Every structure is written in structure tokens, then in C-alpha cells.
Short mmCIF file of C-alpha atoms in Angstrom, two decimals:
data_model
loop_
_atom_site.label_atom_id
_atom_site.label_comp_id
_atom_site.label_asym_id
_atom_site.label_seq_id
_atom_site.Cartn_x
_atom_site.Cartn_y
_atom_site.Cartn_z
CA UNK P 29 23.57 13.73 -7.03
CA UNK P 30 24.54 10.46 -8.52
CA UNK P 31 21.58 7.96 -9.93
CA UNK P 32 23.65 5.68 -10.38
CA UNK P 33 23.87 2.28 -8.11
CA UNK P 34 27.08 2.49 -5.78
CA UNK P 35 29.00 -1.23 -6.10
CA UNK P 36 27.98 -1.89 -2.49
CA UNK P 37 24.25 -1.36 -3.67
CA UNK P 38 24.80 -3.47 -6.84
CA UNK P 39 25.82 -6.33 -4.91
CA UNK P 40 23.14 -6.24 -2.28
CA UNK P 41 20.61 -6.30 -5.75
CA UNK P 42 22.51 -9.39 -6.32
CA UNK P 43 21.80 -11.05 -3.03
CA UNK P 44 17.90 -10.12 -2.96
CA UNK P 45 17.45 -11.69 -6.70
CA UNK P 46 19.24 -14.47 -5.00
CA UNK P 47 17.29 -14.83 -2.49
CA UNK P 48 14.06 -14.60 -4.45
CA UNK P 49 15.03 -17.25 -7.09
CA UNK P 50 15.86 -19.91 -3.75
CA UNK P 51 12.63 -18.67 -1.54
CA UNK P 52 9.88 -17.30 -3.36
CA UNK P 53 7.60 -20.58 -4.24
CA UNK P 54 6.12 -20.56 -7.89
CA UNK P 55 2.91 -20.72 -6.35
CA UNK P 56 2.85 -17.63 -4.86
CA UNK P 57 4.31 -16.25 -8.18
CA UNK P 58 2.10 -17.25 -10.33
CA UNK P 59 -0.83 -16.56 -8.35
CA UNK P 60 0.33 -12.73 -8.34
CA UNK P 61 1.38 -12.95 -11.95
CA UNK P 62 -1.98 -13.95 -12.70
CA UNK P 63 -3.92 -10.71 -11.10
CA UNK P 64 -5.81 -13.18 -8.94
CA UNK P 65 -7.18 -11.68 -5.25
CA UNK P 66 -4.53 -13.68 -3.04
CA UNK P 67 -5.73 -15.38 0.13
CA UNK P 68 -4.84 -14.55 3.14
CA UNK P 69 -2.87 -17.93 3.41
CA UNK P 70 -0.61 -16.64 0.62
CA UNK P 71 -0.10 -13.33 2.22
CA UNK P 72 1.22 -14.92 5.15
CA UNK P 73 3.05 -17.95 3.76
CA UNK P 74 5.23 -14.95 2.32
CA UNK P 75 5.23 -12.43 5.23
CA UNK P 76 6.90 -15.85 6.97
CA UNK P 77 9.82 -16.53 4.52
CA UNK P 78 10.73 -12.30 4.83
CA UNK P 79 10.26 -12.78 8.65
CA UNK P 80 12.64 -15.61 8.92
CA UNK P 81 15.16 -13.60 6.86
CA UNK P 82 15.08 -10.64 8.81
CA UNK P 83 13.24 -9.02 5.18
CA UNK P 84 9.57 -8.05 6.56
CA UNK P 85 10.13 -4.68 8.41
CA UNK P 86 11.99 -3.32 5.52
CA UNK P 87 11.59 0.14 6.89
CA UNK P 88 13.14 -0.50 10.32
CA UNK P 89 16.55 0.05 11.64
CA UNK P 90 18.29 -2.73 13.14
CA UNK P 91 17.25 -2.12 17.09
CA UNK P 92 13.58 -2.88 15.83
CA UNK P 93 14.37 -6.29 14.36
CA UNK P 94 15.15 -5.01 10.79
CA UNK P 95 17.75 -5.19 8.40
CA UNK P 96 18.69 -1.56 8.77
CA UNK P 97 18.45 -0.51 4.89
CA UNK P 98 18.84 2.73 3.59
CA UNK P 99 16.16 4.36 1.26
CA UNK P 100 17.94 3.13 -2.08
CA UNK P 101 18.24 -0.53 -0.29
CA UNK P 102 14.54 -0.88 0.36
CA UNK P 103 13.57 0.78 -3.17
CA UNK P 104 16.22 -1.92 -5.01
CA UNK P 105 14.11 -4.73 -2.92
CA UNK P 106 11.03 -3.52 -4.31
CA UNK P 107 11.48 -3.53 -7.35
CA UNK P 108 13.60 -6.58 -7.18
CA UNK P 109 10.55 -8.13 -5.96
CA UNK P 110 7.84 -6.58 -8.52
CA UNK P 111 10.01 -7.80 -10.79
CA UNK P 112 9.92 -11.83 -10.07
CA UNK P 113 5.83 -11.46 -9.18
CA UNK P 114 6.42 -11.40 -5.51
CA UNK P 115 3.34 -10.24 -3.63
CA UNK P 116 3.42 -6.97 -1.78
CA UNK P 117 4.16 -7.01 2.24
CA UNK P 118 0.90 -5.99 3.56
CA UNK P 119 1.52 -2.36 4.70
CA UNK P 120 -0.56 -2.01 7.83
CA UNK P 121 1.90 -3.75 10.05
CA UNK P 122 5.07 -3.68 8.64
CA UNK P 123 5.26 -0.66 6.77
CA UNK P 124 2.92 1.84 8.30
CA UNK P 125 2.35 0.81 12.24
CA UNK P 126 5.64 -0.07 13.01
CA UNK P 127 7.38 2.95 12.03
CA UNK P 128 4.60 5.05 14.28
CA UNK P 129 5.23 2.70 17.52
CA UNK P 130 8.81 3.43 17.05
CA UNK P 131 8.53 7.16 16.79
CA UNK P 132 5.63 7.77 19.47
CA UNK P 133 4.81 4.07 21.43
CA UNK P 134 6.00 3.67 24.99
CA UNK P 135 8.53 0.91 25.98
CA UNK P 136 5.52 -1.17 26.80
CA UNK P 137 4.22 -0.75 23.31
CA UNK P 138 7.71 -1.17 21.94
CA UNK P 139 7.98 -4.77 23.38
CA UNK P 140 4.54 -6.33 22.96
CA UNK P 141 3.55 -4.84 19.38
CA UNK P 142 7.29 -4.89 16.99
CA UNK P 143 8.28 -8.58 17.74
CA UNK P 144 4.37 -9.97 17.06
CA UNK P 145 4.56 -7.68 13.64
CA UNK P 146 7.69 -8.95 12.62
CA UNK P 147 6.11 -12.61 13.49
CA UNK P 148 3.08 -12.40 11.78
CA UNK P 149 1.00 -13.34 15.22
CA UNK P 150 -0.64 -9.86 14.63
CA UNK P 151 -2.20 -8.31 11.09
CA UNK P 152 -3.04 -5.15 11.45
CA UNK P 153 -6.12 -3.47 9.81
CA UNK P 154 -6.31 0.96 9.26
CA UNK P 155 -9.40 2.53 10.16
CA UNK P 156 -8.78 5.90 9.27
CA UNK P 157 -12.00 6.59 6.55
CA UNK P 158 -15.28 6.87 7.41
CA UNK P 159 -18.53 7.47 5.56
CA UNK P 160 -18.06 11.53 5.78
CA UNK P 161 -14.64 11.71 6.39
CA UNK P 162 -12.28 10.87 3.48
CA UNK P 163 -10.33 13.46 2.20
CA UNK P 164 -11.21 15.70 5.09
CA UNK P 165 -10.17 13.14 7.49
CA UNK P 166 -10.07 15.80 9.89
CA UNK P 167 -13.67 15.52 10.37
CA UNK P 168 -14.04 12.08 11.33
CA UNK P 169 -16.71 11.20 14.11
CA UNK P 170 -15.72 7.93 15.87
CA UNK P 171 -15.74 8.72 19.26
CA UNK P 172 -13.85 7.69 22.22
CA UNK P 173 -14.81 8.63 25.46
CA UNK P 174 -12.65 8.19 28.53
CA UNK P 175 -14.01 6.20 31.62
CA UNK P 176 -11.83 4.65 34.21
CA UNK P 177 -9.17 2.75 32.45
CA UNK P 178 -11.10 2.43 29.19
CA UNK P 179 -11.95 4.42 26.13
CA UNK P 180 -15.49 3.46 25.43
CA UNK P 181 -15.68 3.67 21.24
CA UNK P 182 -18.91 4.66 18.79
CA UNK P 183 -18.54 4.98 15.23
CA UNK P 184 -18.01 3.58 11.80
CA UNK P 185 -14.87 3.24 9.91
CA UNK P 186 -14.92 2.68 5.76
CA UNK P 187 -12.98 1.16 2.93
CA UNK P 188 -10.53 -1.02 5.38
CA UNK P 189 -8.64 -3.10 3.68
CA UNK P 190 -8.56 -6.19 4.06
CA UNK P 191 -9.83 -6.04 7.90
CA UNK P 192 -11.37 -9.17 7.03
CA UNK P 193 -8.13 -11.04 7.75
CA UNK P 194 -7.22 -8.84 10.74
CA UNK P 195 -7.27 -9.42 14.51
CA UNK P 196 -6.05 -6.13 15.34
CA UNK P 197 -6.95 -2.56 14.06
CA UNK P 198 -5.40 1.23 14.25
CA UNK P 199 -7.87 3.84 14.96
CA UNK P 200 -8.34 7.51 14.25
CA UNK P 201 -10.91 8.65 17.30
CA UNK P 202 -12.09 11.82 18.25
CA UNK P 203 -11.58 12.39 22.11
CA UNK P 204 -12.47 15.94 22.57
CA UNK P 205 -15.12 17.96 20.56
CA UNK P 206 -14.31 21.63 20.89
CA UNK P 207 -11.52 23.64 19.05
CA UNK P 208 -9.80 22.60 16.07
CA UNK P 209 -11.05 19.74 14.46
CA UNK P 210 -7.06 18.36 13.88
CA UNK P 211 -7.03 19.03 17.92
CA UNK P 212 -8.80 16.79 19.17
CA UNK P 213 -7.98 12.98 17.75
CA UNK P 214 -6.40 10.08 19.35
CA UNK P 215 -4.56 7.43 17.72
CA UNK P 216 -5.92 4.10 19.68
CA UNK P 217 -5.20 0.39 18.89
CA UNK P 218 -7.31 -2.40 19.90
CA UNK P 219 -8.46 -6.29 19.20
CA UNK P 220 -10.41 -6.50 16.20
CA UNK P 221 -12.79 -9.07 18.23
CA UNK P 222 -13.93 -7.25 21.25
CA UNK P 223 -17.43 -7.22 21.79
CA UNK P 224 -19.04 -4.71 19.73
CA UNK P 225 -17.01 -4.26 16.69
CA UNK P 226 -18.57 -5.97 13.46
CA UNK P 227 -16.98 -6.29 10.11
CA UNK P 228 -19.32 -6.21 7.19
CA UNK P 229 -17.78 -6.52 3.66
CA UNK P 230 -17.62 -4.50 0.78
CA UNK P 231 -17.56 -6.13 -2.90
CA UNK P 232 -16.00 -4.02 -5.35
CA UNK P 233 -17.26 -3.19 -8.80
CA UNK P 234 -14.64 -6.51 -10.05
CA UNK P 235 -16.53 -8.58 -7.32
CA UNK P 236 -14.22 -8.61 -5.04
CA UNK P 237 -13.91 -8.48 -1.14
CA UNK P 238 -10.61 -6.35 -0.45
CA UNK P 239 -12.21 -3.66 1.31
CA UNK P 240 -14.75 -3.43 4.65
CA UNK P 241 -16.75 -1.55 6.93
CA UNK P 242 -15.95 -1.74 10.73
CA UNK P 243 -18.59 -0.66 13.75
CA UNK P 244 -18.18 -0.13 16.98
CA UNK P 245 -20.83 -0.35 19.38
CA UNK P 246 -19.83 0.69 23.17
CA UNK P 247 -16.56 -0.89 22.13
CA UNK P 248 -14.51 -1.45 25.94
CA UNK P 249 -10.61 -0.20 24.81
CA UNK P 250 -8.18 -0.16 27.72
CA UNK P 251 -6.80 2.79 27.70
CA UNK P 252 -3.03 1.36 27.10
CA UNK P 253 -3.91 1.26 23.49
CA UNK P 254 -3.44 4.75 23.26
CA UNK P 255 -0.54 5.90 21.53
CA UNK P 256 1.00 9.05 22.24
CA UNK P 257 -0.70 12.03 23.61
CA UNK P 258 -4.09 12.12 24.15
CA UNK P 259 -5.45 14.95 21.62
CA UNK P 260 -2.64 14.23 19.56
CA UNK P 261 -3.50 11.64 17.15
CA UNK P 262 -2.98 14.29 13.85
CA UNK P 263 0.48 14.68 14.08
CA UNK P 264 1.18 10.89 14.10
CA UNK P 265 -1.55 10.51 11.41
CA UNK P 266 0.31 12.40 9.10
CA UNK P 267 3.53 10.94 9.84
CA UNK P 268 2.13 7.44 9.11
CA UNK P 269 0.62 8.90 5.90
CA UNK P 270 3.48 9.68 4.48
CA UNK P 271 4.94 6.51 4.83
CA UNK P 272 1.73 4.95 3.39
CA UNK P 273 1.91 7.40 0.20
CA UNK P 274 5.56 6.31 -0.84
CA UNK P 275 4.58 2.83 -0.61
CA UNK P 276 1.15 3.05 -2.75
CA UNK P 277 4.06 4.84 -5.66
CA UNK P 278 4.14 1.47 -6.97
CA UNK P 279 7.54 2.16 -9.46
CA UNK P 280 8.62 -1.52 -9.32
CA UNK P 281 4.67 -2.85 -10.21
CA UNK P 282 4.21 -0.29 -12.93
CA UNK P 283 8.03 -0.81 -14.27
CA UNK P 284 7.02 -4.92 -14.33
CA UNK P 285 3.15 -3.65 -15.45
CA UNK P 286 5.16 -1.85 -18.71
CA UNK P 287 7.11 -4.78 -19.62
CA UNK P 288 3.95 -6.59 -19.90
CA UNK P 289 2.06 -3.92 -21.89
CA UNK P 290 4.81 -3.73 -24.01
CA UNK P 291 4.90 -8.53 -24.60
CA UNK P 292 1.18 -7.76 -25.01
CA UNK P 293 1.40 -5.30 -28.16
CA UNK P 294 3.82 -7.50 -29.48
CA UNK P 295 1.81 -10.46 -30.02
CA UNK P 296 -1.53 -8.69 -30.46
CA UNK P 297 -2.52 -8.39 -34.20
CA UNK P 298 -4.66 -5.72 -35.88
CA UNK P 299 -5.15 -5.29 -39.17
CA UNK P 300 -1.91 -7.58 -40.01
CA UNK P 301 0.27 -6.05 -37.46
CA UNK P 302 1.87 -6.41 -34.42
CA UNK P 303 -0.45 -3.22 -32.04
CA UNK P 304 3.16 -2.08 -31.12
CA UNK P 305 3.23 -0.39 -34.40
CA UNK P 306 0.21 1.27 -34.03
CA UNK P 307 1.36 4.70 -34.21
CA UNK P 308 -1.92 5.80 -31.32
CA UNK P 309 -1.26 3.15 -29.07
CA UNK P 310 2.32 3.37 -29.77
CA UNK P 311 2.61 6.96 -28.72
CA UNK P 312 0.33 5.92 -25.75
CA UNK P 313 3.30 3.69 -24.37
CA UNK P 314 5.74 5.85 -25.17
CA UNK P 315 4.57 8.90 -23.43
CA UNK P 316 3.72 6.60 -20.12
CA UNK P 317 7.59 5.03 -20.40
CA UNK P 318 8.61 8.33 -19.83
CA UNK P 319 6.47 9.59 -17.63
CA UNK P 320 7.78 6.10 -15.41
CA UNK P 321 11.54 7.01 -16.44
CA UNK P 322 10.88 10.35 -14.56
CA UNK P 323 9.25 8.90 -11.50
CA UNK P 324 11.81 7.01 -10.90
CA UNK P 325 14.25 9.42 -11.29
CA UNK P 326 12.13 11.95 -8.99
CA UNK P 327 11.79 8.73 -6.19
CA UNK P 328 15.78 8.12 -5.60
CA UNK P 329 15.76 11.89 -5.32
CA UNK P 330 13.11 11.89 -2.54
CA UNK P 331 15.34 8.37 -1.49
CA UNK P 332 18.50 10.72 -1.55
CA UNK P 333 17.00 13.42 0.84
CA UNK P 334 15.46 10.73 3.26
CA UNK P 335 18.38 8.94 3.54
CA UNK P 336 19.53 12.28 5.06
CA UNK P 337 16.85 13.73 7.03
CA UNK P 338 15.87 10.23 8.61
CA UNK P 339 11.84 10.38 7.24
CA UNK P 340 9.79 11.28 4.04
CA UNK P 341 8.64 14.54 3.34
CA UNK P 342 5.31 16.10 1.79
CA UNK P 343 6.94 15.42 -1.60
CA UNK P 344 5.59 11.93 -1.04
CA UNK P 345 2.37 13.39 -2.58
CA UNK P 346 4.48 13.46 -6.02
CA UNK P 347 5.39 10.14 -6.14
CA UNK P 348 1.38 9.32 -4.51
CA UNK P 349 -0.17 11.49 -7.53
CA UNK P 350 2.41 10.35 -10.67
CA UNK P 351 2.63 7.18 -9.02
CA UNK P 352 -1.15 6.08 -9.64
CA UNK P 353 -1.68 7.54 -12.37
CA UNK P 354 1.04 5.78 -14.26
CA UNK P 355 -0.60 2.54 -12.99
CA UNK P 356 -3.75 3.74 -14.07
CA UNK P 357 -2.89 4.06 -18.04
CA UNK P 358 -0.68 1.12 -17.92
CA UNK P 359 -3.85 -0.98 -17.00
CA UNK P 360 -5.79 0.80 -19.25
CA UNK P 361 -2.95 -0.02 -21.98
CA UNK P 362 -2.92 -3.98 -20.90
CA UNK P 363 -6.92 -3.92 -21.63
CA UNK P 364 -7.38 -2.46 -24.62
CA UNK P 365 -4.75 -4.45 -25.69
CA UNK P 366 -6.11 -7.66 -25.14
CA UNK P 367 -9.84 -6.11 -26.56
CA UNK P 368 -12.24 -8.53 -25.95
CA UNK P 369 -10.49 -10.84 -24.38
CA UNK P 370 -9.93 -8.52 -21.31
CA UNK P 371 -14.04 -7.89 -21.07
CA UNK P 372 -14.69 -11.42 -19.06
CA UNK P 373 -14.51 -11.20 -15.15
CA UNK P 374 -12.77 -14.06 -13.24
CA UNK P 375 -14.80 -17.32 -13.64
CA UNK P 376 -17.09 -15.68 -16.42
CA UNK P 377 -15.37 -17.51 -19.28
CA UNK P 378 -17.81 -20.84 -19.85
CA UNK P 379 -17.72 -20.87 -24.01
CA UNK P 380 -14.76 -23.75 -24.33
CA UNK P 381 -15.32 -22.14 -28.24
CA UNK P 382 -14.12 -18.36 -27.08
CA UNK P 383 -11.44 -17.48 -28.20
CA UNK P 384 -8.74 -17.15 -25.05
CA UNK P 385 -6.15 -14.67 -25.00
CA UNK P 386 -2.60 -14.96 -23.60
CA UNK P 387 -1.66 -16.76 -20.23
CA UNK P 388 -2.63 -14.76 -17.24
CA UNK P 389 -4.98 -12.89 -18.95
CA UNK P 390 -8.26 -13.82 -17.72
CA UNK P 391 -7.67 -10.95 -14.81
CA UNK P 392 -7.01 -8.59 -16.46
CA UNK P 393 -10.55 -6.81 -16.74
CA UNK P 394 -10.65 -7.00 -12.38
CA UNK P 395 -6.94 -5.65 -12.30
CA UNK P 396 -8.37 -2.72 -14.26
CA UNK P 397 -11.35 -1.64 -12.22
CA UNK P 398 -9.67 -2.54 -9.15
CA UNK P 399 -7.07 0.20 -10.01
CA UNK P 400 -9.38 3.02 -10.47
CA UNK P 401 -9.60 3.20 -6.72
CA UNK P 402 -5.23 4.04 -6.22
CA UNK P 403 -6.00 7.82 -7.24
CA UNK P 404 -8.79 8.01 -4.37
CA UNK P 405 -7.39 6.01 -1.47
CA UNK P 406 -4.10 6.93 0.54
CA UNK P 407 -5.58 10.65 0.72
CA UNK P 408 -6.81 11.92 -3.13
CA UNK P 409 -4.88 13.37 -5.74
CA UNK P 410 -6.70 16.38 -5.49
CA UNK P 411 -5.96 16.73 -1.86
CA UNK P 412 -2.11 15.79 -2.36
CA UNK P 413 -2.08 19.12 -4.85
CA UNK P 414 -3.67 20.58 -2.15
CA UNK P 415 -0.77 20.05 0.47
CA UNK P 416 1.93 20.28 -2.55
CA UNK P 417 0.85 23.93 -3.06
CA UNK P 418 0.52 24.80 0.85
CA UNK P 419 4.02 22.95 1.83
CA UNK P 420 6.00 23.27 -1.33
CA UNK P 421 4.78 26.21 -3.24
CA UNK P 422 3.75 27.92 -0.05
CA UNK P 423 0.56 29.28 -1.27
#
């Protein structure tokens, strides 16, 4: 295959860095360049200016609303958009509920849930995690039993992100408790305000609130919000999973993330010179520039065969596993090159007589331990060997 950009696919690079250098305001730039935790405001201030150019659903064919990209197309606009400190769409929607409605919702579903995604009326939170059921999501115990019309709903979900800002939430429940665990989960969507759902926060090691717990307490879901099957809530659960894995890749972040690892050992002095010429933390960068060269060689591969088959395969795990980890040391390279500098939190730094490192630094040491969570969430890395070897290597 060719890994090279096709002139048609240069140009449309063209018109997204176009478009980014009329629409994208500095504010919402700089507060991304800065490693700040945006506001909910800012999130949707941005989902707004893709929504009014037809940009949000960037996964969706044109029937849905979207611009009908290919693969290559959506992976130039993300990197395109790393690359000028735009923030991230917000996945749950856009990126990871939309695609499943179009696949498995009813007509019904169809009309009322894709226009108010591509509006913004509706944020979506994932409750897929609970307290005993991570990587073995399989054995998740929210329950949903059916009566009348309604599901009535029991349980606790974990680590949603940033449910805080949600009025609506996607739900893993179990529905039947014999058999196979896989067997007997239902994918249901409700209001994240009915009566008997709370939403209690989590702060984060960086102090932070990205991430919550969700109960539900005799929680009244018509029965509408079922999508699919009854019973068969795994198969879309993987399907949406996969989407959610090639998205938490990250190449356009970490390819920005090196360029700035790379201005920081520039201008960093030890012992007289520049840190780029430290041969250790030389080699460092050099080893993780390749390691990035190859991911993104491996990810217009994995483009390459979507664009044929229509969907992402279980080689999403790859780009999931190589894809953190890359982030991972490139943080690690961005502290330890600012050294003491990067030890402050956010709003820690009182001592006008410190002395301050570069612009946009201040973050740096939340950006850090806020990224040790990529190679847990999404499904592990040790459970995306896990389905490497059993799809893949077939053992």
C-alpha cells in the first residue's frame, strides 16, 4: 500500500488547517496548550463551531449528518487539530454512541438521538466500569429488571468521565442472571436526572474532577431506551469499544506532545548544555520518535483496511497498547525535563522568588499523573494482549 497522501487528501489537509486558523478562538487554544482541565463551557463552545460546519460526527457517513470522511480523512483532521491545540471532541456522543445507534438503534432512536448529538442538546456520559468489573467487564452487576414498560435499575457504575457535565448516560445492565455471563447484558440509555441516580465525584491524584461514580437506586427506565436485543448488549459493547480504542491512540497529541519534548530539551541547560545533547535523555527521545514513526505507520494501515471493510478490527488493541504508552514516556520526557519546575501542582506556585520555567509549564506535573490512567482505562493493556493473542495469534 501507499503511505503516502493522495492530492485529493492533501488538499482537504489544506482546507481543515484553514478552517482552524479562521474558527478555532485563541482562547480555547491556549487553554489546551496550557494542560489546564477545560470547562465544560469550552468543550461545548467548540463541539458548536464543528457542529455548524458539519465537523462533529467525524465518524459518520453523510445520511447521519456527517461529512462522510474516509479513515485517512478523519486521521488528517486529527492530527490537523492536535497540531494547532484544538481540544478533543468529547467521545461519548460523537464518536462512540453515534456509531452504535446507527448500527443497532431503531428508526425511533435514529431520529430523536443523531440530530441532538450533532447539536450538542445532549452529552452523553459511559457507564460501562464498575467497582468489580473493569477489565472483566463481563461481570458487571447493575441490574435491570423488566416491569411493564420500564426497566427498573440497581447498581453502581465507576470512573465515568466527565458524567458531571452529562444529562444523558449509556449503560451496560445485566437483564438475565443465568448462563454466560457475556449472555445476559443490555445496552440501555436513559436521563442522567431521573430520580434515583446520584453522581458523586472522584478527584484524581492531580486534584482533579474528570472522573465519577454514578448510582442508581430503583432507577424508572422506559423500556424504549433499550437498544437492540434484549440479552444482547455484548456484541454492541464490543463494537463501541473498538471505536473508543482507536480514538484513545492519541498519534496527533503525542506527535504535537514530541515536538514539545523536543523545544523543551532545547532550552533546558545542564551542566552548560542544551539536555538535547544529553546522550541518556537523548537516546530516550530518540527511541520514543520511532516508536511514534511506527504507530503511525501501523494506524493508516489499520485506516487502509477500514476504509475497506467499513469498521475497525481487534487490531485496534495495537494502536490502544503502543498508543498510551508512547504518551506515557513522552510525559515522562516533558517532566524530567523541566526538573523542578514540573514538581508544583496547578495553583501551588506562591514564591514570586521561584524560579518559573517556560510558558505553559505550570501543568505539566497534573498532565503527567493524569496520564498514568490511558494504559488502564478503554479496557487494559494487559487485557488488549489478551484479545491480540486469542483474535490475531489465535491462541
Amino acid at each position: 500500500m501507499d503511505l503516502s497522501y493522495t492530492p485529493e487528501e492533501e488538499a482537504f489537509r489544506a482546507e481543515v488547517r484553514a478552517f482552524l486558523e479562521a474558527e478555532l478562538p485563541d482562547h480555547i487554544s491556549a487553554a489546551v496548550r496550557s494542560g489546564e482541565e477545560l470547562s465544560r463551557e469550552i468543550y461545548q463552545e467548540w463541539h458548536e463551531i464543528l457542529g455548524r460546519k458539519g465537523w462533529l460526527g467525524t465518524t459518520w457517513p453523510k445520511e447521519y449528518g456527517g461529512p462522510g470522511w474516509t479513515p485517512v480523512e478523519r486521521y488528517i483532521f486529527d492530527v490537523e487539530c492536535s497540531r494547532c491545540y484544538a481540544p478533543r471532541i468529547v467521545a461519548f456522543g460523537p464518536h462512540m454512541l453515534g456509531p452504535v445507534i446507527q448500527k443497532f438503534g431503531n428508526d425511533e432512536q435514529k431520529r430523536e438521538i443523531l440530530p441532538r448529538i450533532l447539536s450538542g442538546e445532549d452529552w452523553w456520559a459511559q457507564g460501562y466500569s464498575e467497582p468489580g468489573a473493569g477489565s472483566d467487564l463481563a461481570s458487571l452487576k447493575t441490574r435491570a429488571e423488566r416491569v411493564g414498560d420500564h426497566y427498573i435499575v440497581n447498581g453502581q457504575k465507576t470512573w465515568t468521565t466527565l458524567g458531571q457535565h452529562a444529562n444523558r448516560i449509556f449503560c451496560l445492565v445485566r437483564t438475565k442472571q443465568d448462563g454466560k455471563p457475556q449472555e445476559g447484558i443490555s445496552f440501555l440509555l436513559m436521563d442522567i436526572d431521573l430520580p434515583g441516580i446520584e453522581v458523586r465525584p472522584i478527584r484524581l491524584i492531580e486534584g482533579g474532577h474528570e472522573v465519577n461514580e454514578v448510582f442508581f437506586s430503583d432507577v424508572k427506565v422506559p423500556v424504549s431506551g433499550l437498544v437492540g436485543e434484549e440479552n444482547k448488549g455484548w456484541t454492541i459493547a464490543k463494537y463501541l469499544l473498538t471505536h473508543e480504542r482507536t480514538n484513545i491512540a492519541g498519534v496527533g497529541i503525542s506527535m504535537q506532545a514530541l515536538e514539545e519534548v523536543k523545544s523543551l530539551a532545547r532550552l533546558t541547560k545542564r551542566r552548560g548544555k542544551a539536555l538535547i545533547e544529553d546522550p541518556l535523555f537523548a537516546v530516550r527521545v530518540a527511541r520514543v520518535e520511532s516508536e511514534l514513526e511506527a504507530m503511525k505507520i501501523t494506524n493508516l494501515r489499520m485506516l487502509y483496511t477500514a476504509q475497506k471493510q467499513g469498521q475497525p478490527g481487534p487490531e485496534t488493541s495495537i494502536l490502544k497498547i503502543k498508543g498510551t504508552l508512547i504518551g506515557q514516556e513522552l510525559r515522562d520526557l516533558a517532566r524530567r525535563a523541566l526538573g523542578p519546575v514540573a514538581a508544583p501542582f496547578p495553583g501551588h506556585i506562591t514564591d514570586g522568588n521561584l524560579v518559573m520555567g517556560p510558558k505553559d509549564s505550570e501543568h505539566n506535573a497534573a498532565v503527567y499523573f493524569n496520564n498514568r490512567k490511558t494504559s488502564i482505562f478503554g479496557g487494559s493493556n494487559e487485557i488488549q494482549r489478551n484479545i491480540l493473542t486469542k483474535t490475531m495469534l489465535e491462541l
